[in-house]
Every structure is written in C-alpha cells, then in structure tokens.
mmCIF file of C-alpha atoms in Angstrom:
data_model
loop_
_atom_site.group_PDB
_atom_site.id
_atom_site.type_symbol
_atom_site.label_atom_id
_atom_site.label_comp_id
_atom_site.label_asym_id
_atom_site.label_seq_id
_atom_site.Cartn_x
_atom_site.Cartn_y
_atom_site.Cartn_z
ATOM 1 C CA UNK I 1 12.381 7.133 -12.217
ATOM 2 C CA UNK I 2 10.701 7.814 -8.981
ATOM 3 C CA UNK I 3 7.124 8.826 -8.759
ATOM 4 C CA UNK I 4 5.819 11.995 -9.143
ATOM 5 C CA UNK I 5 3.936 14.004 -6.482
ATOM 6 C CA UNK I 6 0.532 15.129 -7.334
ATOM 7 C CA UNK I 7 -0.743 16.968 -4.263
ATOM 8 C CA UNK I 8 -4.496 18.700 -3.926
ATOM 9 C CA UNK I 9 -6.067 20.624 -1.021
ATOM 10 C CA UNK I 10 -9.471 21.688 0.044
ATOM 11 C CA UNK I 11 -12.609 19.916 0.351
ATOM 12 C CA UNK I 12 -12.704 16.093 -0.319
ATOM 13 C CA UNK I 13 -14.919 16.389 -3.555
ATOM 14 C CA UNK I 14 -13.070 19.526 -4.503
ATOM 15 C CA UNK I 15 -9.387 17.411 -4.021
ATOM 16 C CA UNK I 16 -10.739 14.290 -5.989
ATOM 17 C CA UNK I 17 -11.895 16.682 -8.892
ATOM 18 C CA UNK I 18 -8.055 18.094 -8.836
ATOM 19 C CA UNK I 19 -6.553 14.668 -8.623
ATOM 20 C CA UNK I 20 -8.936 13.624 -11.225
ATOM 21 C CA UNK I 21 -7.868 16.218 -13.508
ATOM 22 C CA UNK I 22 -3.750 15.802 -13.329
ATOM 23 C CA UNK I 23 -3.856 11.923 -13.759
ATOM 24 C CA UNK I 24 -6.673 11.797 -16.828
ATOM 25 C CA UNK I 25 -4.567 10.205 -18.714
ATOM 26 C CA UNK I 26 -3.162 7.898 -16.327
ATOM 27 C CA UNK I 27 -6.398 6.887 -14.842
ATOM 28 C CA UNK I 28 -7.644 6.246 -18.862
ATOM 29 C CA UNK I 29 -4.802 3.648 -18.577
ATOM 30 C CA UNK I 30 -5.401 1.838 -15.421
ATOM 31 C CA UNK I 31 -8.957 1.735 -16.268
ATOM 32 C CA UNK I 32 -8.474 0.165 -19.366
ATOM 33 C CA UNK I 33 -6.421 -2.483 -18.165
ATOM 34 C CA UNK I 34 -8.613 -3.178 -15.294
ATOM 35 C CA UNK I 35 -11.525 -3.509 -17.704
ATOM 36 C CA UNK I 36 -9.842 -5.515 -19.914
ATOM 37 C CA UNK I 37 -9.177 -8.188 -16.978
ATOM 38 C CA UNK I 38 -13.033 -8.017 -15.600
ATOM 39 C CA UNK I 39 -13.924 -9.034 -19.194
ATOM 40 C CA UNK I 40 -11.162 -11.360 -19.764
ATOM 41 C CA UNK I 41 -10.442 -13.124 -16.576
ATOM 42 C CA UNK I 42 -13.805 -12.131 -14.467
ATOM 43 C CA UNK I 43 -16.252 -12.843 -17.791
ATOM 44 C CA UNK I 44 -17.714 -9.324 -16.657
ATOM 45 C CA UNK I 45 -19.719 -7.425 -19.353
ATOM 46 C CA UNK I 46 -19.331 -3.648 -19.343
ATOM 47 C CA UNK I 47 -23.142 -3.727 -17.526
ATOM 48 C CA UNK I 48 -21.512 -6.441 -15.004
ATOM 49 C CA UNK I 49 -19.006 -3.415 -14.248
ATOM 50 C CA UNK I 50 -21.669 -0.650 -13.732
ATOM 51 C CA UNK I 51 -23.625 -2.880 -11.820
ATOM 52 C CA UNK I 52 -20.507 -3.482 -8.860
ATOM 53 C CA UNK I 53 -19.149 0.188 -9.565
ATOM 54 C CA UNK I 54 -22.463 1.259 -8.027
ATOM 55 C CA UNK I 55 -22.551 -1.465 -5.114
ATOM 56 C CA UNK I 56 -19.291 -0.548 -4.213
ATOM 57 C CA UNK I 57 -20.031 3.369 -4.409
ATOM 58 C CA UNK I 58 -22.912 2.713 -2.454
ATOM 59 C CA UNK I 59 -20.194 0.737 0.039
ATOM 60 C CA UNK I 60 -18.136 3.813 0.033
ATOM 61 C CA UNK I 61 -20.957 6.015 1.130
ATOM 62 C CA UNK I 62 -21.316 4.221 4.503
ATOM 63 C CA UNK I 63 -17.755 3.567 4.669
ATOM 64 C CA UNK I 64 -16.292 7.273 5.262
ATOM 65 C CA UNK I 65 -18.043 10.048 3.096
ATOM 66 C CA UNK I 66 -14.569 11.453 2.775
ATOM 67 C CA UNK I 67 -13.542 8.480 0.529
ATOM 68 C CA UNK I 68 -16.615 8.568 -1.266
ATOM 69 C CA UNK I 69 -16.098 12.368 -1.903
ATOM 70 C CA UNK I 70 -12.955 11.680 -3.397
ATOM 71 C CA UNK I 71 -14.079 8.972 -5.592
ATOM 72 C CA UNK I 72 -17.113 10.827 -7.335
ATOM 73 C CA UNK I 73 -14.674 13.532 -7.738
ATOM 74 C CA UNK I 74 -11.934 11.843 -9.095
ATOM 75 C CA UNK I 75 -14.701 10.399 -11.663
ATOM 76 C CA UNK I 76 -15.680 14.227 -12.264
ATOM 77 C CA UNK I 77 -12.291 15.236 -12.979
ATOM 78 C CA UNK I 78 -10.969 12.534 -14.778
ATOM 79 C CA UNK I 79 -13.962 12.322 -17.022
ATOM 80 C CA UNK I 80 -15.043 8.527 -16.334
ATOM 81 C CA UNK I 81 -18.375 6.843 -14.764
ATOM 82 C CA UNK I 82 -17.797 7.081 -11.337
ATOM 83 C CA UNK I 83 -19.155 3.414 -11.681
ATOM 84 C CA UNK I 84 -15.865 2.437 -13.320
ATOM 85 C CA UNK I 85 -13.517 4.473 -10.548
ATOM 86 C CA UNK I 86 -15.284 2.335 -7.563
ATOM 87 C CA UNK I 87 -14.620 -0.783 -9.379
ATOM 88 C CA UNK I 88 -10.699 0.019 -10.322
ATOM 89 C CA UNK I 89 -10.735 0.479 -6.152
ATOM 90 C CA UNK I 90 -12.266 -3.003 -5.804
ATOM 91 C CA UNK I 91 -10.213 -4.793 -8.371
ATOM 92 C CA UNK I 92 -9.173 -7.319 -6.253
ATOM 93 C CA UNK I 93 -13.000 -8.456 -5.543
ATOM 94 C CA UNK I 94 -13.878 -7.795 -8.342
ATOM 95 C CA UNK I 95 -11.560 -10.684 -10.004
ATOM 96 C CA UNK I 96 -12.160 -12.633 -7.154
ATOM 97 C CA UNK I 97 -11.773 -16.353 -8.642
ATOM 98 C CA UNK I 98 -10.231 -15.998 -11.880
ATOM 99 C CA UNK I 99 -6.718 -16.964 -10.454
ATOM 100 C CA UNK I 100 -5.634 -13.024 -10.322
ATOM 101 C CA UNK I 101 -3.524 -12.005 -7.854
ATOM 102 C CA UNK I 102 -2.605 -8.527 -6.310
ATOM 103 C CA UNK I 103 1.035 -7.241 -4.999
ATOM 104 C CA UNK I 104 3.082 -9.307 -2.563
ATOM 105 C CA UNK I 105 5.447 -6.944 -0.426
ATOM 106 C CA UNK I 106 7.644 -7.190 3.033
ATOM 107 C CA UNK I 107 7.038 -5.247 5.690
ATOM 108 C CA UNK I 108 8.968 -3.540 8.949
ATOM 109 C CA UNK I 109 7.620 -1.474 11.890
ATOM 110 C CA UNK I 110 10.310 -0.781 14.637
ATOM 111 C CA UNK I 111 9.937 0.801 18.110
ATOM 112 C CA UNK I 112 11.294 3.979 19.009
ATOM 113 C CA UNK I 113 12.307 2.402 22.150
ATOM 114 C CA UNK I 114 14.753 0.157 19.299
ATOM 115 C CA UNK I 115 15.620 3.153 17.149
ATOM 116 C CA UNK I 116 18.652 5.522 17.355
ATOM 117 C CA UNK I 117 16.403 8.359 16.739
ATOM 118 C CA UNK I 118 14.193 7.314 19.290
ATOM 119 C CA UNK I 119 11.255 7.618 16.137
ATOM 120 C CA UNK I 120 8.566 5.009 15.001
ATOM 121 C CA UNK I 121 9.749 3.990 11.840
ATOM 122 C CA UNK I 122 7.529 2.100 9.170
ATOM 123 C CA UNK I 123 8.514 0.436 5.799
ATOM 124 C CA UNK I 124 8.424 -2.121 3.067
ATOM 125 C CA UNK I 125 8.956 -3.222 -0.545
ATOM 126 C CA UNK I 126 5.897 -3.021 -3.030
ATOM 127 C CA UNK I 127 6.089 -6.032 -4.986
ATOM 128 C CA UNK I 128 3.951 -5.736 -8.455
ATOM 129 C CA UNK I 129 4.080 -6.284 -12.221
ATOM 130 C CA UNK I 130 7.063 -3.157 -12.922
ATOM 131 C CA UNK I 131 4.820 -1.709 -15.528
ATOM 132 C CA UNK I 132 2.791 -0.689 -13.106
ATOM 133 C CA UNK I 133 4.854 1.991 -11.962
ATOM 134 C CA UNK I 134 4.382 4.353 -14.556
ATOM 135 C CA UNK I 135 0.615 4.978 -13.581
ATOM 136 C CA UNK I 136 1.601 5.090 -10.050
ATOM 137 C CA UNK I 137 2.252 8.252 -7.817
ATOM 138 C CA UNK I 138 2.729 9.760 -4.238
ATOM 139 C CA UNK I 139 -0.845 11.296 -3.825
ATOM 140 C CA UNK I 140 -0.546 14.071 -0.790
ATOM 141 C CA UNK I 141 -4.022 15.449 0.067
ATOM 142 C CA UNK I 142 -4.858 18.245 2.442
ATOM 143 C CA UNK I 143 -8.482 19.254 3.817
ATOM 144 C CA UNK I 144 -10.059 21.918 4.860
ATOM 145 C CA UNK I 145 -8.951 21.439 8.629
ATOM 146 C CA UNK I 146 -5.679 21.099 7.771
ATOM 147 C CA UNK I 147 -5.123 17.273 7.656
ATOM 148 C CA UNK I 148 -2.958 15.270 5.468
ATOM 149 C CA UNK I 149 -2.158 12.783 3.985
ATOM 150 C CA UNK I 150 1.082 11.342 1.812
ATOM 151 C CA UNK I 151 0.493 7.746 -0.019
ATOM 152 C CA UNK I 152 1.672 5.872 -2.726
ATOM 153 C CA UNK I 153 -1.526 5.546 -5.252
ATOM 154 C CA UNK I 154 -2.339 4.041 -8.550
ATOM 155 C CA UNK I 155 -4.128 6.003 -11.061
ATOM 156 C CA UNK I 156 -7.589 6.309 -9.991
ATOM 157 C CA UNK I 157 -7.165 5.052 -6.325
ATOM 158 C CA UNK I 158 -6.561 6.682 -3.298
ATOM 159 C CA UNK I 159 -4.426 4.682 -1.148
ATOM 160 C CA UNK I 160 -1.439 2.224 -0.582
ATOM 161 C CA UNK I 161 1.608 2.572 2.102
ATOM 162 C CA UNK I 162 1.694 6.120 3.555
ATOM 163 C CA UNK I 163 1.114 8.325 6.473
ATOM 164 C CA UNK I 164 -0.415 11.024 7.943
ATOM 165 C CA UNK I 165 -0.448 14.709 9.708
ATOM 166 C CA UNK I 166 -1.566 12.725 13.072
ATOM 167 C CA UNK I 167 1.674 10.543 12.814
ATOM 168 C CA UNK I 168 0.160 7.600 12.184
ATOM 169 C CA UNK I 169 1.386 4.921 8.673
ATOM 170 C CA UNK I 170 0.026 2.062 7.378
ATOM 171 C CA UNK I 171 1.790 -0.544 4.646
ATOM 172 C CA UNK I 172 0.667 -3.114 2.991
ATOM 173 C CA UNK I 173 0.466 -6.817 2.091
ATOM 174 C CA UNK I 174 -1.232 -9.086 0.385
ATOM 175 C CA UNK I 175 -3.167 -12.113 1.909
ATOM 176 C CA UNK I 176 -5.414 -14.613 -0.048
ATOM 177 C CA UNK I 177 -7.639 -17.250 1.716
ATOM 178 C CA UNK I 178 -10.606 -19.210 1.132
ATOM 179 C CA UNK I 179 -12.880 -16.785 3.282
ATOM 180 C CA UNK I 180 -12.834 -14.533 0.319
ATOM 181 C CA UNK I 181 -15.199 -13.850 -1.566
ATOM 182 C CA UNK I 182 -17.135 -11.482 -4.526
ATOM 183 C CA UNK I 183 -20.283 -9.446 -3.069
ATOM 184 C CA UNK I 184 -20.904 -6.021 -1.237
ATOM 185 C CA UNK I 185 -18.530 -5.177 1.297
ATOM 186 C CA UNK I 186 -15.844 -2.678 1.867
ATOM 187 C CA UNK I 187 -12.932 -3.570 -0.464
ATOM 188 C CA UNK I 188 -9.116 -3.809 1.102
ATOM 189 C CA UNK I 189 -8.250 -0.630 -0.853
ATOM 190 C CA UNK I 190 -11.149 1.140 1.276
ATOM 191 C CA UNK I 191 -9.405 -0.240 4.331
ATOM 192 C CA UNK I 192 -6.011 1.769 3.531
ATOM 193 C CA UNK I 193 -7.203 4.635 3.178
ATOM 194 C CA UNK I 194 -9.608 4.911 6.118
ATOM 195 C CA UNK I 195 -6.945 3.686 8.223
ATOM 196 C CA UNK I 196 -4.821 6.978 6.659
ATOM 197 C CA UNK I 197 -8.197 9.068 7.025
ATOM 198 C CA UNK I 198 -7.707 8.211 10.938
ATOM 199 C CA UNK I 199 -6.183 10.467 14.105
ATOM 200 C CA UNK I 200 -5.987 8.126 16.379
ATOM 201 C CA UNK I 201 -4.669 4.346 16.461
ATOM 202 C CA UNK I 202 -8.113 3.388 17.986
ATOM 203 C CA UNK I 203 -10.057 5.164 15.317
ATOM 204 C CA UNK I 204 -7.581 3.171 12.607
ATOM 205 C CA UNK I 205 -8.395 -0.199 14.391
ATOM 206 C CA UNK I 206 -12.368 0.627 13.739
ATOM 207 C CA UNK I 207 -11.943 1.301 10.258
ATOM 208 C CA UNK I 208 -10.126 -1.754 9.647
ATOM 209 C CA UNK I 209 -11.955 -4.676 11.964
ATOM 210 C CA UNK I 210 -15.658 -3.226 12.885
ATOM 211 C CA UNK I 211 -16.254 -3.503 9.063
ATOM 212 C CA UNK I 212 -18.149 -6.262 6.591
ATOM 213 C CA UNK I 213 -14.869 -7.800 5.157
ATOM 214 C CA UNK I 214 -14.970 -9.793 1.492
ATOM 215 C CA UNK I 215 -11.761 -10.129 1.379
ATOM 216 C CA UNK I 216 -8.370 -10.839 3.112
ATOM 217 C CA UNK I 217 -5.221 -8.531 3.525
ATOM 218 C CA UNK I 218 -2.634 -7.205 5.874
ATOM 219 C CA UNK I 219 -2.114 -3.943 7.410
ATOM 220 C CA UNK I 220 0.649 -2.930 9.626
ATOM 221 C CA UNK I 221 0.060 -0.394 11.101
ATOM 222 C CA UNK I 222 2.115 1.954 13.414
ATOM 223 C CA UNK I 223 2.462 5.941 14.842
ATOM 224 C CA UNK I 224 4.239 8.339 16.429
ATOM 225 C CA UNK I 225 3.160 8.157 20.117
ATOM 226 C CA UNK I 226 5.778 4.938 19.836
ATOM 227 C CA UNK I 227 3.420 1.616 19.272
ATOM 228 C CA UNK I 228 2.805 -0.643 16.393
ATOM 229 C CA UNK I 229 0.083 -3.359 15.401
ATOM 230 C CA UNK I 230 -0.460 -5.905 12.829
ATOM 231 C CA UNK I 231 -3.619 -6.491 11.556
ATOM 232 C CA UNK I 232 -4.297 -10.265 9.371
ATOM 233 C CA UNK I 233 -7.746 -9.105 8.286
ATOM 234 C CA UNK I 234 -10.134 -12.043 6.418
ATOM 235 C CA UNK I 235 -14.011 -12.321 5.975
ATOM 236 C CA UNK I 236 -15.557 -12.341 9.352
ATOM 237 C CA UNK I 237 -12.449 -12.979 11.464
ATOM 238 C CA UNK I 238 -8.625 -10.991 12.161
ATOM 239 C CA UNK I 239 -5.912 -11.455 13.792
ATOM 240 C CA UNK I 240 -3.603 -9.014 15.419
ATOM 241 C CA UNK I 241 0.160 -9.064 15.987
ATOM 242 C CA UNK I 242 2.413 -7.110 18.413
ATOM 243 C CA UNK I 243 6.636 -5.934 18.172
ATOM 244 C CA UNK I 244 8.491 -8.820 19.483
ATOM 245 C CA UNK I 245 12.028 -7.094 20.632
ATOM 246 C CA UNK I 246 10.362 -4.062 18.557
ATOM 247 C CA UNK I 247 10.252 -5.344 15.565
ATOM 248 C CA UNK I 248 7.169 -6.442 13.583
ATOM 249 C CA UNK I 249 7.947 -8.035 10.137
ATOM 250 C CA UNK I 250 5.029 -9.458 8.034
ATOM 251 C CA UNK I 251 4.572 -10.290 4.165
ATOM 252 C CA UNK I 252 2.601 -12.473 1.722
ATOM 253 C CA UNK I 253 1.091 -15.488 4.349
ATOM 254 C CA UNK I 254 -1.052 -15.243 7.818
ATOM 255 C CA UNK I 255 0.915 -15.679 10.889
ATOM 256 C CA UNK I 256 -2.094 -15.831 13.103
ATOM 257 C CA UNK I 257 -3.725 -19.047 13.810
ATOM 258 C CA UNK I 258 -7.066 -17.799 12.228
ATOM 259 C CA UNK I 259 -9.818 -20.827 11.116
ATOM 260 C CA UNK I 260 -9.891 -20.482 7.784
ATOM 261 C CA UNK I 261 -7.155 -21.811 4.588
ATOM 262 C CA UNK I 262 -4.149 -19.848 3.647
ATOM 263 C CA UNK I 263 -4.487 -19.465 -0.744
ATOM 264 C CA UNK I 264 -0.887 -17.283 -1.069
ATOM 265 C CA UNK I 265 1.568 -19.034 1.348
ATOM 266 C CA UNK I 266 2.627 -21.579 -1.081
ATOM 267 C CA UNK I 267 2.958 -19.604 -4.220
ATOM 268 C CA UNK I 268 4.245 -16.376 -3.441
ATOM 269 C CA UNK I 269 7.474 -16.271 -3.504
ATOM 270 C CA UNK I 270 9.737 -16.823 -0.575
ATOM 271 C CA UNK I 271 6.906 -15.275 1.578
ATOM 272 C CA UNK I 272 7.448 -17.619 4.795
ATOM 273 C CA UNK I 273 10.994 -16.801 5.058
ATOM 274 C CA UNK I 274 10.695 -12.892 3.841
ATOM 275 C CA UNK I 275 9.510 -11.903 7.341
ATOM 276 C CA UNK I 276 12.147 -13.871 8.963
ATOM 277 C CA UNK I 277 15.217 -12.669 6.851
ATOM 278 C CA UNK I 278 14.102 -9.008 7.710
ATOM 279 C CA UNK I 279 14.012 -9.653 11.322
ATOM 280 C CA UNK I 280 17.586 -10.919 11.207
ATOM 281 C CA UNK I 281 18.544 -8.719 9.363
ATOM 282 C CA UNK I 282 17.514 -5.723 11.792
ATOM 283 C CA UNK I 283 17.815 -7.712 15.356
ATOM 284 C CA UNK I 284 21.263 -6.830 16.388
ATOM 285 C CA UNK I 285 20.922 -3.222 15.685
ATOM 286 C CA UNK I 286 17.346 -3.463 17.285
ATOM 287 C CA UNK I 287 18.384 -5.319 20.425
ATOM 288 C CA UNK I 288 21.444 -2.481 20.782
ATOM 289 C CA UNK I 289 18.604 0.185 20.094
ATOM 290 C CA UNK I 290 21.199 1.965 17.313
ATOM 291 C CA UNK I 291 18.606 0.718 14.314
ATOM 292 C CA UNK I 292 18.541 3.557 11.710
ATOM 293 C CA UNK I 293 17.022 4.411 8.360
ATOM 294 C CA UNK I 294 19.898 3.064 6.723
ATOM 295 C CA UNK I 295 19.717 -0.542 8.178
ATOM 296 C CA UNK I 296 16.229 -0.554 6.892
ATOM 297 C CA UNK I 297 17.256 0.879 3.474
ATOM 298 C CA UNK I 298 19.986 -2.179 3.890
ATOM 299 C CA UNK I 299 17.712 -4.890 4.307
ATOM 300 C CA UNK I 300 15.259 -3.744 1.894
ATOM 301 C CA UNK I 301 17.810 -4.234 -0.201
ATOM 302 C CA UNK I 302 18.559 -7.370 0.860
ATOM 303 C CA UNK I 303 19.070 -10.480 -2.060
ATOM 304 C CA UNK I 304 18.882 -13.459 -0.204
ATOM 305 C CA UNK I 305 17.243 -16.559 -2.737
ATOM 306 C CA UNK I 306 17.633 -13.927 -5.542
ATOM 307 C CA UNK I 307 15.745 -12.739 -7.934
ATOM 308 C CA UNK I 308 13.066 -13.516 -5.301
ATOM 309 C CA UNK I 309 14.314 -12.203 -1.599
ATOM 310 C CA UNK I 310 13.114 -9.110 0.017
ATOM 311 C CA UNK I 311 14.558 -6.830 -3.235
ATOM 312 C CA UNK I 312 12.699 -8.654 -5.555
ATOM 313 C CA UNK I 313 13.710 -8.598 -9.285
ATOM 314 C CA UNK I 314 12.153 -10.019 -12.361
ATOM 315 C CA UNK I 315 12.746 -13.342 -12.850
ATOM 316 C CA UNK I 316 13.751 -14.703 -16.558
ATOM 317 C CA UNK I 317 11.756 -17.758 -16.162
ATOM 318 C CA UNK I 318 8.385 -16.285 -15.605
ATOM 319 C CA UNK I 319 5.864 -16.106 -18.743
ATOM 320 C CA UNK I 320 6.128 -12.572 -19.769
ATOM 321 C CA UNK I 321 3.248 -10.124 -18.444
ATOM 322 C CA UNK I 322 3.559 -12.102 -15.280
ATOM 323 C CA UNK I 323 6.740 -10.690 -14.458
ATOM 324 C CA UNK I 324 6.824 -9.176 -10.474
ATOM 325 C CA UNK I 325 9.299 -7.063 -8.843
ATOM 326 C CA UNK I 326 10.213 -4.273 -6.197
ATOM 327 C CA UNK I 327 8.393 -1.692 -7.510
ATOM 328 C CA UNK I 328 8.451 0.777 -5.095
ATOM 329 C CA UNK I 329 10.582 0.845 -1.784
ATOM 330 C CA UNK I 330 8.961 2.865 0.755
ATOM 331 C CA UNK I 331 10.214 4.046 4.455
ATOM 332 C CA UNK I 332 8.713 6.356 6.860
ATOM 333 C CA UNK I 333 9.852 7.711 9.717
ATOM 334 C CA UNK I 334 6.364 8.579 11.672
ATOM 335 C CA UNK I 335 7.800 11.475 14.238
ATOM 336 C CA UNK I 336 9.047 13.767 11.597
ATOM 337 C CA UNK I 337 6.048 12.966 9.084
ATOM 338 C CA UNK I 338 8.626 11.849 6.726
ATOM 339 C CA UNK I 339 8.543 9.454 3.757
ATOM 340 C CA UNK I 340 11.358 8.139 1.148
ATOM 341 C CA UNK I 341 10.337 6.140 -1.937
ATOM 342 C CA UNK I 342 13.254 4.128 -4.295
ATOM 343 C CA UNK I 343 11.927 2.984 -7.748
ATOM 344 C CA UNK I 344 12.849 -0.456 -9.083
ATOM 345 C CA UNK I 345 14.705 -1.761 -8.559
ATOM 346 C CA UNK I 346 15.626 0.129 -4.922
ATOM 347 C CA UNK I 347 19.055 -1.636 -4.734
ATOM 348 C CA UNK I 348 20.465 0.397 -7.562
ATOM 349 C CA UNK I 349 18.257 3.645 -7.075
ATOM 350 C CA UNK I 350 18.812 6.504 -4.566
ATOM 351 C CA UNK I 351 15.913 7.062 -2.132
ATOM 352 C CA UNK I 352 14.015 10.621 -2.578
ATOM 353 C CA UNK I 353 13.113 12.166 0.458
ATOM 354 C CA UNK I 354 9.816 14.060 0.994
ATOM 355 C CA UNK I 355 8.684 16.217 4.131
ATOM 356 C CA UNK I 356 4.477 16.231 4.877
ATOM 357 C CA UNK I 357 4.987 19.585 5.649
ATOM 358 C CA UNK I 358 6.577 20.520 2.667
ATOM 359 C CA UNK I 359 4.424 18.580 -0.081
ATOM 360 C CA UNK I 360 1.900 21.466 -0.563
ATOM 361 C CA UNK I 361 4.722 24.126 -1.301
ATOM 362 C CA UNK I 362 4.937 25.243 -4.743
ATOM 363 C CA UNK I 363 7.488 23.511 -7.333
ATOM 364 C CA UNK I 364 8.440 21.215 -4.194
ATOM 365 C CA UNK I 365 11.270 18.937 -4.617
ATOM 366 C CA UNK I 366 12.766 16.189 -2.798
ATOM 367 C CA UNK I 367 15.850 15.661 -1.480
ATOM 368 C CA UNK I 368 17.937 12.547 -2.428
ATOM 369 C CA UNK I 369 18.854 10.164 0.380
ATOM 370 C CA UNK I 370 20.722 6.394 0.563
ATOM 371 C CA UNK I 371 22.426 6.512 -2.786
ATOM 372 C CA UNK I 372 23.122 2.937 -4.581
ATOM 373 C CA UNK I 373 25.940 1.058 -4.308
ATOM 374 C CA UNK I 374 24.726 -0.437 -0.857
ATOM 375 C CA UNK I 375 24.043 -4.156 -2.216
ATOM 376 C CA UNK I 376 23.437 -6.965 0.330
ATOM 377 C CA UNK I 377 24.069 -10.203 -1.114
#
C-alpha cells in the first residue's frame, strides 16, 4: 500500500499543530519505538531524553524558526513533550554508538541536457526495516506565502526525499564515519528539510555546509533551472560531487577523498557497486539524451546480487527485526513539480503519481503510473 498524503497549510506552527493532529496515533508509535531504543541501545533514561529533546529544540531555534515552528506544533497537536518530538528528529545522534544504524538507499540525479523531456529529474530507493512503512507518509505543507513542499516523512518528522514549489529536490543517503559524534548540533534530519525550506540552490548549499555538523550523511541535491550537486556532509568537513555525462549516482559510502574513516562502506550492502550499477544502467540512454522516467523506474528496479541490488528485498538470512528492504521508491521530475512513490517492494507495485499543485485540493487522488511486471534481472 502506498503512503498516504497528509497535507496542511498556513502558518508553520499552525501546519505542525494540523500534522500533529492527523498522525497522533502514528507519531504515539514511532515515539515509542524510538524510546524504547534510547533506553535499550543508548542506556538513556526518560530524563536523558528530555534533557537532548531540549538541546536539540534549542538547535532548531537557530537552525530555521520555520522547522522549529513545526516541531512545537507537531508536539501541540499530537499531544507529546515537544522534548520527545526533537529527539525522534535526532534519532540518529541520539543512538550514536550503540551499533544502530539508519536507512541505506541509491540515488539518481540526471541533467535535462540528458533527458528526453529536457527536465531535471531526481530519484532513489529508501532502504529501511519494511515495518517502517506503515508510520510513514508524503507530508505536503503550504505557508502563508504560498510555498510548498511534498516529502516523504515518518511520523513525527518533517523531512526525507522530496521537493519543492521553487523546483528544487533533495534525496537521501546514509553515511557513517568516525567524525560522528553525540552533542549539540543540527541533526541530518534538520539538514533535509532546510534544504526543502530553500528557493534557491545557493540558499540549499548554506543550510547544508555553513552549519555545526555531528554527524555524517548524503544529500543530492538537484532543481529545475537544470543543475545538480552532491553533497558528502561529515563533522567539520564535506565534500561535493558534480554530473559526470549528467548523471550523479551516490548511495551508502563517501566517494570524496575526505580525511576522516568510512564506518558503512563495508557493511552495507552492495553499497560500492549500487552507484555504479545505476550509472550503467542509465548511460546509454543518457549519452543519447532519450533517458525517461521509465528507465529510472527500470533501474530502480533493478536485481543485480539479489535480495541486495538496487531493489532491495528482505533477505531470509538476516536475524528477524533486522530485516531491510526497498521501502519506498521515489522519483521526481523537478520542472513539473512532480513526484511518484512505489511501496515495497517497487518491482511488483505500480508507481502513484502526485502533482505539487494538486496536493492541497480536496479528496485529491493520484494517478497510477509504471505498472509491475517491468522486472530487471
């Protein structure tokens, strides 16, 4: 089942306090989970919690007051500390150490120069433990000035892959290194969604790199007036990476010679040839500029070293609750402010097809797009 669409509009406090509201129950979940694994796995007491929900609030404050908006309101409406929403948002430092791990996902930015439409397009494959997906949504917001915003969110978070009324997207990947660390700073999560909050590449590069960092991720980032960047962000250093032949194709491991220890290149799976099978997958078609949507849809479908290629499935051998797959499949096409999302596994789902402009309708619907049946062994 694809994700629903929970869209809000007006002020930022006003849209977290709606948001709030429609994913209570949801956000109960995630939060209990989450909680669970600072006690279990961090050693975190429930004072521990409070204590980092309110550094990180206070993080979010001098971050973008947009974000922070949203977060006390999303606290308001769902009827939880705010304390405990700012911490879900940090999970990932928050557990830094205990051997936890976020997503792993393969990404694609091509050129419009490269396309057949002549439109950036921007995609990937969220990898992630597949019961997440219940608790997880398309989250469109609009503000008072008329700017928007369509992601793919967890319950009680505002950000993942998505894009924006300006025509710009952002996905994203996982990177672990031994820069990382616990402490005050403004958490990857953050990152994603000021990067969505921006008009303007430049403005998205700022609220990305000129930023206190505690931990390491990977943004690729791309927009409508035809360019595309990578972004390897860690503690105190980044690296940035441009199309080659208009591609850019990134995943789980840094590809910039950056000084510091790569912690996810050896365990996650297939990440150092992911990149590499997407980029051969999508060359030709690139290099004839005739790429489409549906070689995209193809190769993130793709089951090369399966169950662990680009369409990643569960694997029988791994200890159960550790189980990771393509939980969401996600492609944008930047011009038209477009977005299509496949559920797991995307190789056997149709992809649903959802309009910026059209989000905020009443009783919108998608249409369906890229039926199954397309498997590429």
């Amino acid at each position: 089942m694809n994700p629903p669409l929970i869209a809000v509009e007006g002020t930022y406090e006003e849209m977290g306090a709606e948001l709030g509201r429609r994913t209570s129950d949801l956000v109960e979940r995630s939060t209990e989970t989450y909680l669970r694994r600072f006690r279990d796995q961090a050693g975190l007491s429930a004072k521990d919690v409070l204590r980092w929900g309110a550094t990180y609030l206070d993080v979010a404050r001098q971050y973008d007051a947009r974000i922070a908006a949203m977060l006390e309101g999303l606290a308001a409406g769902a009827g939880r500390p705010v304390e405990h929403i700012t911490a879900l948002n940090a999970r990932t430092e928050m557990l830094y150490g205990t051997g936890y791990r976020d997503e792993g996902c393969t990404s694609v930015a091509v050129l419009p120069k490269h396309t057949a439409s002549g439109h950036t397009l921007l995609a990937q494959n969220w990898d992630w433990h597949p019961e997440q997906g219940p608790v997880t949504f398309l989250l469109a917001t609009r503000d008072t000035e008329g700017f928007s915003v369509l992601t793919l969110a967890e319950a009680g978070m505002l950000a993942k892959s998505g894009l924006n009324s300006a025509g710009l997207g952002v996905c994203a990947n996982l990177l672990v290194s031994d820069r990382d660390t616990g402490g005050a700073g403004v958490p990857y999560h953050y990152l994603l969604r000021g990067v969505l909050q921006s008009r303007t590449m430049s403005e998205a590069h700022r609220k990305a790199l000129d930023v206190r960092r505690i931990s390491s991720g990977n943004l690729l980032i791309a927009d409508a007036g035809g360019e595309a960047i990578d972004l390897e962000v860690a503690p105190d250093v980044f690296g940035a990476m441009l199309p080659q032949d208009g591609l850019i194709t990134h995943s789980n491991h840094f590809q910039c010679p950056l000084p510091l220890v790569d912690r996810k290149a050896a365990t996650s799976a297939l990440t150092l040839l992911r990149p590499a099978r997407a980029r051969h997958l999508l060359e030709d078609a690139a290099a004839a500029r005739t790429l489409d949507l549906a070689d995209i849809v193809a190769a993130l479908r793709d089951h090369y070293s399966y169950p662990d290629g680009i369409c990643r499935h569960v694997n029988p051998d791994v200890v159960k609750g550790d189980e990771v797959a393509s939980v969401y499949s996600v492609l944008m096409d930047l011009d038209l402010r477009e977005l299509y999302i496949a559920a797991a596994p995307p190789c056997e789902r149709p992809y649903e097809h959802w309009r910026l402009d059209d989000v905020f309708a009443p009783g919108a619907r998608p249409e369906t797009r890229f039926h199954a049946g397309e498997h590429h062994a």
